PDB file of C-alpha atoms in Angstrom:
ATOM      1  CA  MET A   1     -50.719 -46.404  -1.250  1.00  0.00           C
ATOM      2  CA  LEU A   2     -52.861 -49.518  -0.884  1.00  0.00           C
ATOM      3  CA  PHE A   3     -52.583 -49.299   2.905  1.00  0.00           C
ATOM      4  CA  THR A   4     -53.774 -45.683   2.848  1.00  0.00           C
ATOM      5  CA  PHE A   5     -56.676 -46.457   0.515  1.00  0.00           C
ATOM      6  CA  SER A   6     -57.810 -49.420   2.632  1.00  0.00           C
ATOM      7  CA  ILE A   7     -57.731 -47.331   5.814  1.00  0.00           C
ATOM      8  CA  VAL A   8     -59.803 -44.590   4.160  1.00  0.00           C
ATOM      9  CA  LEU A   9     -62.392 -47.169   3.107  1.00  0.00           C
ATOM     10  CA  PHE A  10     -62.412 -48.619   6.614  1.00  0.00           C
ATOM     11  CA  LEU A  11     -63.112 -45.176   8.095  1.00  0.00           C
ATOM     12  CA  LEU A  12     -65.897 -44.665   5.555  1.00  0.00           C
ATOM     13  CA  SER A  13     -67.402 -47.987   6.664  1.00  0.00           C
ATOM     14  CA  LEU A  14     -67.976 -46.463  10.098  1.00  0.00           C
ATOM     15  CA  PHE A  15     -70.494 -44.066   8.591  1.00  0.00           C
ATOM     16  CA  PHE A  16     -71.690 -45.260   5.156  1.00  0.00           C
ATOM     17  CA  LEU A  17     -72.522 -48.684   3.670  1.00  0.00           C
ATOM     18  CA  LYS A  18     -70.491 -50.347   6.381  1.00  0.00           C
ATOM     19  CA  ASP A  19     -70.686 -53.917   5.055  1.00  0.00           C
ATOM     20  CA  LEU A  20     -69.587 -53.012   1.511  1.00  0.00           C
ATOM     21  CA  PHE A  21     -66.739 -50.676   2.490  1.00  0.00           C
ATOM     22  CA  LEU A  22     -65.533 -53.073   5.195  1.00  0.00           C
ATOM     23  CA  ILE A  23     -65.294 -55.979   2.744  1.00  0.00           C
ATOM     24  CA  ILE A  24     -63.467 -53.892   0.122  1.00  0.00           C
ATOM     25  CA  SER A  25     -61.049 -52.346   2.639  1.00  0.00           C
ATOM     26  CA  SER A  26     -60.277 -55.761   4.151  1.00  0.00           C
ATOM     27  CA  PHE A  27     -59.490 -57.240   0.722  1.00  0.00           C
ATOM     28  CA  ILE A  28     -57.218 -54.317  -0.218  1.00  0.00           C
ATOM     29  CA  LEU A  29     -55.473 -54.396   3.168  1.00  0.00           C
ATOM     30  CA  ILE A  30     -54.769 -58.132   2.931  1.00  0.00           C
ATOM     31  CA  THR A  31     -53.482 -57.716  -0.652  1.00  0.00           C
ATOM     32  CA  ALA A  32     -51.201 -54.843   0.390  1.00  0.00           C
ATOM     33  CA  PHE A  33     -49.908 -56.791   3.386  1.00  0.00           C
ATOM     34  CA  PHE A  34     -48.933 -59.863   1.362  1.00  0.00           C
ATOM     35  CA  SER A  35     -47.371 -57.679  -1.350  1.00  0.00           C
ATOM     36  CA  MET A  36     -45.239 -55.955   1.289  1.00  0.00           C
ATOM     37  CA  VAL A  37     -44.222 -59.266   2.902  1.00  0.00           C
ATOM     38  CA  CYS A  38     -43.164 -60.674  -0.461  1.00  0.00           C
ATOM     39  CA  ALA A  39     -41.106 -57.553  -1.227  1.00  0.00           C
ATOM     40  CA  VAL A  40     -39.425 -57.580   2.196  1.00  0.00           C
ATOM     41  CA  VAL A  41     -38.579 -61.297   1.956  1.00  0.00           C
ATOM     42  CA  PHE A  42     -37.135 -60.759  -1.523  1.00  0.00           C
ATOM     43  CA  HIS A  43     -34.829 -57.972  -0.324  1.00  0.00           C
ATOM     44  CA  LEU A  44     -33.836 -59.927   2.782  1.00  0.00           C
ATOM     45  CA  ILE A  45     -32.808 -62.842   0.580  1.00  0.00           C
ATOM     46  CA  LYS A  46     -30.788 -60.422  -1.532  1.00  0.00           C
ATOM     47  CA  LYS A  47     -29.372 -58.957   1.702  1.00  0.00           C
ATOM     48  CA  ASN A  48     -30.638 -55.502   0.838  1.00  0.00           C
ATOM     49  CA  TRP A  49     -31.149 -54.646   4.512  1.00  0.00           C
ATOM     50  CA  LYS A  50     -31.781 -50.935   4.076  1.00  0.00           C
ATOM     51  CA  THR A  51     -34.366 -51.503   1.381  1.00  0.00           C
ATOM     52  CA  ALA A  52     -36.148 -54.111   3.504  1.00  0.00           C
ATOM     53  CA  ILE A  53     -36.261 -51.760   6.504  1.00  0.00           C
ATOM     54  CA  ALA A  54     -37.418 -48.885   4.276  1.00  0.00           C
ATOM     55  CA  LEU A  55     -40.287 -51.058   3.032  1.00  0.00           C
ATOM     56  CA  ILE A  56     -41.490 -52.289   6.396  1.00  0.00           C
ATOM     57  CA  LEU A  57     -40.972 -49.262   8.637  1.00  0.00           C
ATOM     58  CA  PRO A  58     -43.423 -46.741   7.042  1.00  0.00           C
ATOM     59  CA  PRO A  59     -46.427 -49.138   7.123  1.00  0.00           C
ATOM     60  CA  ILE A  60     -45.715 -49.947  10.787  1.00  0.00           C
ATOM     61  CA  ILE A  61     -45.614 -46.260  11.708  1.00  0.00           C
ATOM     62  CA  PHE A  62     -48.681 -45.532   9.592  1.00  0.00           C
ATOM     63  CA  PHE A  63     -50.583 -48.430  11.170  1.00  0.00           C
ATOM     64  CA  ALA A  64     -49.722 -47.214  14.685  1.00  0.00           C
ATOM     65  CA  VAL A  65     -50.960 -43.696  13.875  1.00  0.00           C
ATOM     66  CA  VAL A  66     -54.193 -45.030  12.359  1.00  0.00           C
ATOM     67  CA  CYS A  67     -54.808 -47.233  15.415  1.00  0.00           C
ATOM     68  CA  GLN A  68     -54.462 -44.226  17.683  1.00  0.00           C
ATOM     69  CA  PHE A  69     -56.751 -42.173  15.464  1.00  0.00           C
ATOM     70  CA  GLY A  70     -59.298 -45.000  15.336  1.00  0.00           C
ATOM     71  CA  PHE A  71     -59.218 -45.370  19.106  1.00  0.00           C
ATOM     72  CA  LEU A  72     -59.825 -41.639  19.575  1.00  0.00           C
ATOM     73  CA  LEU A  73     -62.666 -41.775  17.036  1.00  0.00           C
ATOM     74  CA  TYR A  74     -64.194 -44.704  18.922  1.00  0.00           C
ATOM     75  CA  LEU A  75     -64.028 -42.753  22.197  1.00  0.00           C
ATOM     76  CA  ILE A  76     -65.694 -39.759  20.553  1.00  0.00           C
ATOM     77  CA  ILE A  77     -68.507 -41.888  19.123  1.00  0.00           C
ATOM     78  CA  GLU A  78     -69.041 -43.768  22.377  1.00  0.00           C
ATOM     79  CA  GLY A  79     -68.915 -40.521  24.324  1.00  0.00           C
ATOM     80  CA  ARG A  80     -71.856 -39.213  22.285  1.00  0.00           C
ATOM     81  CA  HIS A  81     -74.064 -42.198  23.110  1.00  0.00           C
ATOM     82  CA  ASP A  82     -77.761 -41.367  23.267  1.00  0.00           C
ATOM     83  CA  GLU A  83     -79.180 -42.782  26.517  1.00  0.00           C
ATOM     84  CA  PHE A  84     -82.648 -43.227  25.015  1.00  0.00           C
ATOM     85  CA  THR A  85     -82.325 -47.027  24.718  1.00  0.00           C
ATOM     86  CA  ASP A  86     -80.442 -47.707  27.975  1.00  0.00           C
ATOM     87  CA  GLU A  87     -83.459 -49.089  29.875  1.00  0.00           C
ATOM     88  CA  LEU A  88     -85.493 -50.347  26.935  1.00  0.00           C
ATOM     89  CA  VAL A  89     -86.220 -54.043  26.399  1.00  0.00           C
ATOM     90  CA  ILE A  90     -87.508 -55.524  23.143  1.00  0.00           C
ATOM     91  CA  PRO A  91     -90.747 -57.408  23.958  1.00  0.00           C
ATOM     92  CA  LYS A  92     -90.870 -61.094  23.102  1.00  0.00           C
ATOM     93  CA  ASN A  93     -94.622 -61.613  23.272  1.00  0.00           C
ATOM     94  CA  ILE A  94     -95.601 -59.565  20.210  1.00  0.00           C
ATOM     95  CA  SER A  95     -94.975 -59.765  16.490  1.00  0.00           C
ATOM     96  CA  ILE A  96     -92.017 -57.581  15.453  1.00  0.00           C
ATOM     97  CA  SER A  97     -90.441 -57.388  11.998  1.00  0.00           C
ATOM     98  CA  GLN A  98     -86.946 -56.446  10.896  1.00  0.00           C
ATOM     99  CA  PRO A  99     -86.484 -53.737   8.235  1.00  0.00           C
ATOM    100  CA  LEU A 100     -85.439 -55.384   4.976  1.00  0.00           C
ATOM    101  CA  GLU A 101     -82.165 -54.766   3.156  1.00  0.00           C
ATOM    102  CA  GLU A 102     -83.463 -54.456  -0.400  1.00  0.00           C
ATOM    103  CA  MET A 103     -86.781 -53.737  -2.027  1.00  0.00           C
ATOM    104  CA  ASP A 104     -88.279 -55.948  -4.713  1.00  0.00           C
ATOM    105  CA  SER A 105     -91.232 -53.928  -6.002  1.00  0.00           C
ATOM    106  CA  SER A 106     -92.676 -56.934  -7.813  1.00  0.00           C
ATOM    107  CA  LYS A 107     -93.157 -58.920  -4.594  1.00  0.00           C
ATOM    108  CA  ILE A 108     -94.505 -56.336  -2.147  1.00  0.00           C
ATOM    109  CA  SER A 109     -97.802 -57.302  -0.522  1.00  0.00           C
ATOM    110  CA  SER A 110    -100.433 -54.915   0.795  1.00  0.00           C
ATOM    111  CA  GLY A 111     -99.667 -53.023   3.980  1.00  0.00           C
ATOM    112  CA  LEU A 112     -96.689 -51.253   5.533  1.00  0.00           C
ATOM    113  CA  HIS A 113     -93.087 -52.255   4.834  1.00  0.00           C
ATOM    114  CA  LEU A 114     -89.812 -50.794   6.108  1.00  0.00           C
ATOM    115  CA  TYR A 115     -86.427 -50.881   4.354  1.00  0.00           C
ATOM    116  CA  LYS A 116     -82.948 -49.912   5.485  1.00  0.00           C
ATOM    117  CA  SER A 117     -81.311 -46.942   3.807  1.00  0.00           C
ATOM    118  CA  VAL A 118     -77.775 -45.526   3.660  1.00  0.00           C
ATOM    119  CA  GLN A 119     -77.252 -45.446   7.450  1.00  0.00           C
ATOM    120  CA  PRO A 120     -78.861 -46.939  10.565  1.00  0.00           C
ATOM    121  CA  GLY A 121     -81.752 -44.749  11.656  1.00  0.00           C
ATOM    122  CA  ILE A 122     -82.568 -43.720   8.077  1.00  0.00           C
ATOM    123  CA  TYR A 123     -85.337 -45.774   6.491  1.00  0.00           C
ATOM    124  CA  ARG A 124     -87.621 -45.965   3.492  1.00  0.00           C
ATOM    125  CA  TYR A 125     -91.205 -46.948   4.067  1.00  0.00           C
ATOM    126  CA  VAL A 126     -93.506 -48.444   1.470  1.00  0.00           C
ATOM    127  CA  TYR A 127     -97.264 -48.564   1.887  1.00  0.00           C
ATOM    128  CA  VAL A 128     -99.361 -50.585  -0.543  1.00  0.00           C
ATOM    129  CA  ASP A 129    -103.128 -50.045  -0.621  1.00  0.00           C
ATOM    130  CA  LYS A 130    -105.411 -50.406  -3.645  1.00  0.00           C
ATOM    131  CA  ASN A 131    -108.373 -48.749  -1.910  1.00  0.00           C
ATOM    132  CA  LEU A 132    -106.748 -45.537  -0.717  1.00  0.00           C
ATOM    133  CA  SER A 133    -108.815 -42.390  -1.250  1.00  0.00           C
ATOM    134  CA  ASP A 134    -107.604 -38.885  -2.088  1.00  0.00           C
ATOM    135  CA  GLY A 135    -105.751 -36.870   0.529  1.00  0.00           C
ATOM    136  CA  LYS A 136    -102.441 -37.467   2.296  1.00  0.00           C
ATOM    137  CA  ILE A 137    -100.740 -40.260   4.175  1.00  0.00           C
ATOM    138  CA  PHE A 138     -97.999 -39.899   6.769  1.00  0.00           C
ATOM    139  CA  LEU A 139     -96.298 -41.877   9.528  1.00  0.00           C
ATOM    140  CA  LYS A 140     -96.404 -41.769  13.295  1.00  0.00           C
ATOM    141  CA  ALA A 141     -93.939 -43.828  15.329  1.00  0.00           C
ATOM    142  CA  PHE A 142     -93.831 -44.869  18.986  1.00  0.00           C
ATOM    143  CA  GLU A 143     -91.397 -46.800  21.166  1.00  0.00           C
ATOM    144  CA  ILE A 144     -93.448 -49.843  22.064  1.00  0.00           C
ATOM    145  CA  THR A 145     -92.842 -50.384  25.790  1.00  0.00           C
ATOM    146  CA  LYS A 146     -93.377 -46.732  26.855  1.00  0.00           C
ATOM    147  CA  ASN A 147     -95.536 -45.618  23.924  1.00  0.00           C
ATOM    148  CA  GLN A 148     -93.227 -42.613  23.527  1.00  0.00           C
ATOM    149  CA  PRO A 149     -93.576 -40.728  20.225  1.00  0.00           C
ATOM    150  CA  LEU A 150     -90.485 -40.874  17.999  1.00  0.00           C
ATOM    151  CA  SER A 151     -89.248 -37.868  16.035  1.00  0.00           C
ATOM    152  CA  ALA A 152     -92.762 -36.468  16.266  1.00  0.00           C
ATOM    153  CA  GLU A 153     -91.885 -32.976  15.034  1.00  0.00           C
ATOM    154  CA  ARG A 154     -90.168 -34.161  11.844  1.00  0.00           C
ATOM    155  CA  LEU A 155     -91.678 -37.536  10.996  1.00  0.00           C
ATOM    156  CA  ARG A 156     -95.015 -36.255   9.712  1.00  0.00           C
ATOM    157  CA  SER A 157     -93.473 -33.802   7.240  1.00  0.00           C
ATOM    158  CA  LYS A 158     -90.687 -36.160   6.131  1.00  0.00           C
ATOM    159  CA  SER A 159     -93.013 -39.115   5.528  1.00  0.00           C
ATOM    160  CA  LEU A 160     -95.899 -37.140   4.002  1.00  0.00           C
ATOM    161  CA  ILE A 161     -97.192 -38.322   0.624  1.00  0.00           C
ATOM    162  CA  GLU A 162     -99.974 -36.606  -1.293  1.00  0.00           C
ATOM    163  CA  ILE A 163    -102.557 -38.737  -3.065  1.00  0.00           C
ATOM    164  CA  ARG A 164    -104.047 -36.840  -5.975  1.00  0.00           C
ATOM    165  CA  PRO A 165    -107.474 -37.421  -7.541  1.00  0.00           C
ATOM    166  CA  GLY A 166    -107.312 -39.996 -10.304  1.00  0.00           C
ATOM    167  CA  ASP A 167    -104.011 -41.517  -9.134  1.00  0.00           C
ATOM    168  CA  SER A 168    -103.656 -45.077 -10.398  1.00  0.00           C
ATOM    169  CA  ILE A 169    -100.648 -45.726  -8.144  1.00  0.00           C
ATOM    170  CA  PHE A 170    -101.210 -48.178  -5.298  1.00  0.00           C
ATOM    171  CA  GLN A 171     -97.671 -48.219  -3.906  1.00  0.00           C
ATOM    172  CA  PHE A 172     -96.501 -45.182  -1.943  1.00  0.00           C
ATOM    173  CA  GLU A 173     -92.981 -44.699  -0.565  1.00  0.00           C
ATOM    174  CA  ASN A 174     -90.837 -42.078   1.129  1.00  0.00           C
ATOM    175  CA  ASP A 175     -87.682 -41.701   3.244  1.00  0.00           C
ATOM    176  CA  PHE A 176     -87.486 -40.594   6.876  1.00  0.00           C
ATOM    177  CA  THR A 177     -85.118 -40.513   9.848  1.00  0.00           C
ATOM    178  CA  ILE A 178     -85.584 -41.621  13.466  1.00  0.00           C
ATOM    179  CA  TYR A 179     -83.375 -39.547  15.774  1.00  0.00           C
ATOM    180  CA  GLU A 180     -83.947 -41.310  19.112  1.00  0.00           C
ATOM    181  CA  GLY A 181     -81.245 -43.864  19.915  1.00  0.00           C
ATOM    182  CA  ASP A 182     -77.866 -44.737  18.398  1.00  0.00           C
ATOM    183  CA  TRP A 183     -76.300 -47.105  15.899  1.00  0.00           C
ATOM    184  CA  GLY A 184     -75.927 -50.571  17.367  1.00  0.00           C
ATOM    185  CA  TYR A 185     -78.675 -50.084  19.985  1.00  0.00           C
ATOM    186  CA  PRO A 186     -81.841 -51.630  18.518  1.00  0.00           C
ATOM    187  CA  TYR A 187     -85.266 -51.202  20.084  1.00  0.00           C
ATOM    188  CA  ALA A 188     -88.887 -51.921  19.222  1.00  0.00           C
ATOM    189  CA  ALA A 189     -91.086 -49.318  17.584  1.00  0.00           C
ATOM    190  CA  ARG A 190     -94.665 -49.235  16.334  1.00  0.00           C
ATOM    191  CA  PHE A 191     -95.189 -47.442  13.045  1.00  0.00           C
ATOM    192  CA  GLU A 192     -98.653 -46.201  12.160  1.00  0.00           C
ATOM    193  CA  VAL A 193     -99.882 -45.044   8.752  1.00  0.00           C
ATOM    194  CA  TRP A 194    -102.370 -42.193   8.976  1.00  0.00           C
ATOM    195  CA  HIS A 195    -104.646 -40.854   6.240  1.00  0.00           C
ATOM    196  CA  GLU A 196    -105.813 -37.252   6.072  1.00  0.00           C
ATOM    197  CA  SER A 197    -108.763 -36.518   3.806  1.00  0.00           C
ATOM    198  CA  PRO A 198    -109.132 -33.296   1.761  1.00  0.00           C
ATOM    199  CA  ASN A 199    -111.419 -31.923   4.513  1.00  0.00           C
ATOM    200  CA  ASN A 200    -108.696 -32.580   7.161  1.00  0.00           C
ATOM    201  CA  VAL A 201    -110.252 -35.656   8.778  1.00  0.00           C
ATOM    202  CA  THR A 202    -107.479 -38.009   9.956  1.00  0.00           C
ATOM    203  CA  ARG A 203    -107.670 -41.724  10.713  1.00  0.00           C
ATOM    204  CA  LYS A 204    -105.207 -44.543  11.275  1.00  0.00           C
ATOM    205  CA  ILE A 205    -105.266 -47.051   8.432  1.00  0.00           C
ATOM    206  CA  ALA A 206    -102.399 -49.424   9.281  1.00  0.00           C
ATOM    207  CA  ASP A 207     -99.717 -50.201  11.831  1.00  0.00           C
ATOM    208  CA  ARG A 208     -96.790 -52.593  12.201  1.00  0.00           C
ATOM    209  CA  ASN A 209     -93.989 -53.218  14.685  1.00  0.00           C
ATOM    210  CA  PHE A 210     -90.318 -53.046  13.681  1.00  0.00           C
ATOM    211  CA  ILE A 211     -86.918 -53.325  15.361  1.00  0.00           C
ATOM    212  CA  ILE A 212     -85.045 -50.139  14.525  1.00  0.00           C
ATOM    213  CA  GLU A 213     -81.991 -48.070  15.461  1.00  0.00           C
ATOM    214  CA  GLY A 214     -81.713 -44.312  15.864  1.00  0.00           C
ATOM    215  CA  TRP A 215     -79.564 -42.147  13.621  1.00  0.00           C
ATOM    216  CA  GLN A 216     -76.296 -41.251  15.332  1.00  0.00           C
ATOM    217  CA  ARG A 217     -75.588 -37.524  15.026  1.00  0.00           C
TER     218      ARG A 217
END
């Protein structure tokens, strides 16, 4: 049972909260392994050969099946690799930030900030500005070396935030997804914050470079 549960958590780590699930599954797997070894040794000492074989054989078979399944899953994931990042190089002569793991709202300075979400390629952006006028703000994103727009059709609507008259909020945040690229293939992107006034006049109010990954579909 413990072996099965640990394998399920390991498979979940391939798609969600990989660090957390991987740690938990590893701990459970190690615990199950040592429990099985102790039980097998006990029955070997007692010369209960059939019981010892019955204890050790199912996990071995189960492990072999899971390895085959995992290998096939790996081939499927690798076979779906997005070639977007194949020829991209992250520049070394410009300032580039990494998206942060966790948000501490009490320590966020003015400007644009990016935070990791539930999966690579899914992010939360936070924009802090005490002088923002009424209207809307939204994001535009570009791969830095080729200036290629990223998720242009979806990013505006997904990142859009309305600023209503009389708002006393200076911190604005929303979630969005970048579809270009794959997990494990980072590249450099420039994110721009744009403001649209009530009379539809748009202007760029901030930008910042980040190393990101695309969401693997």
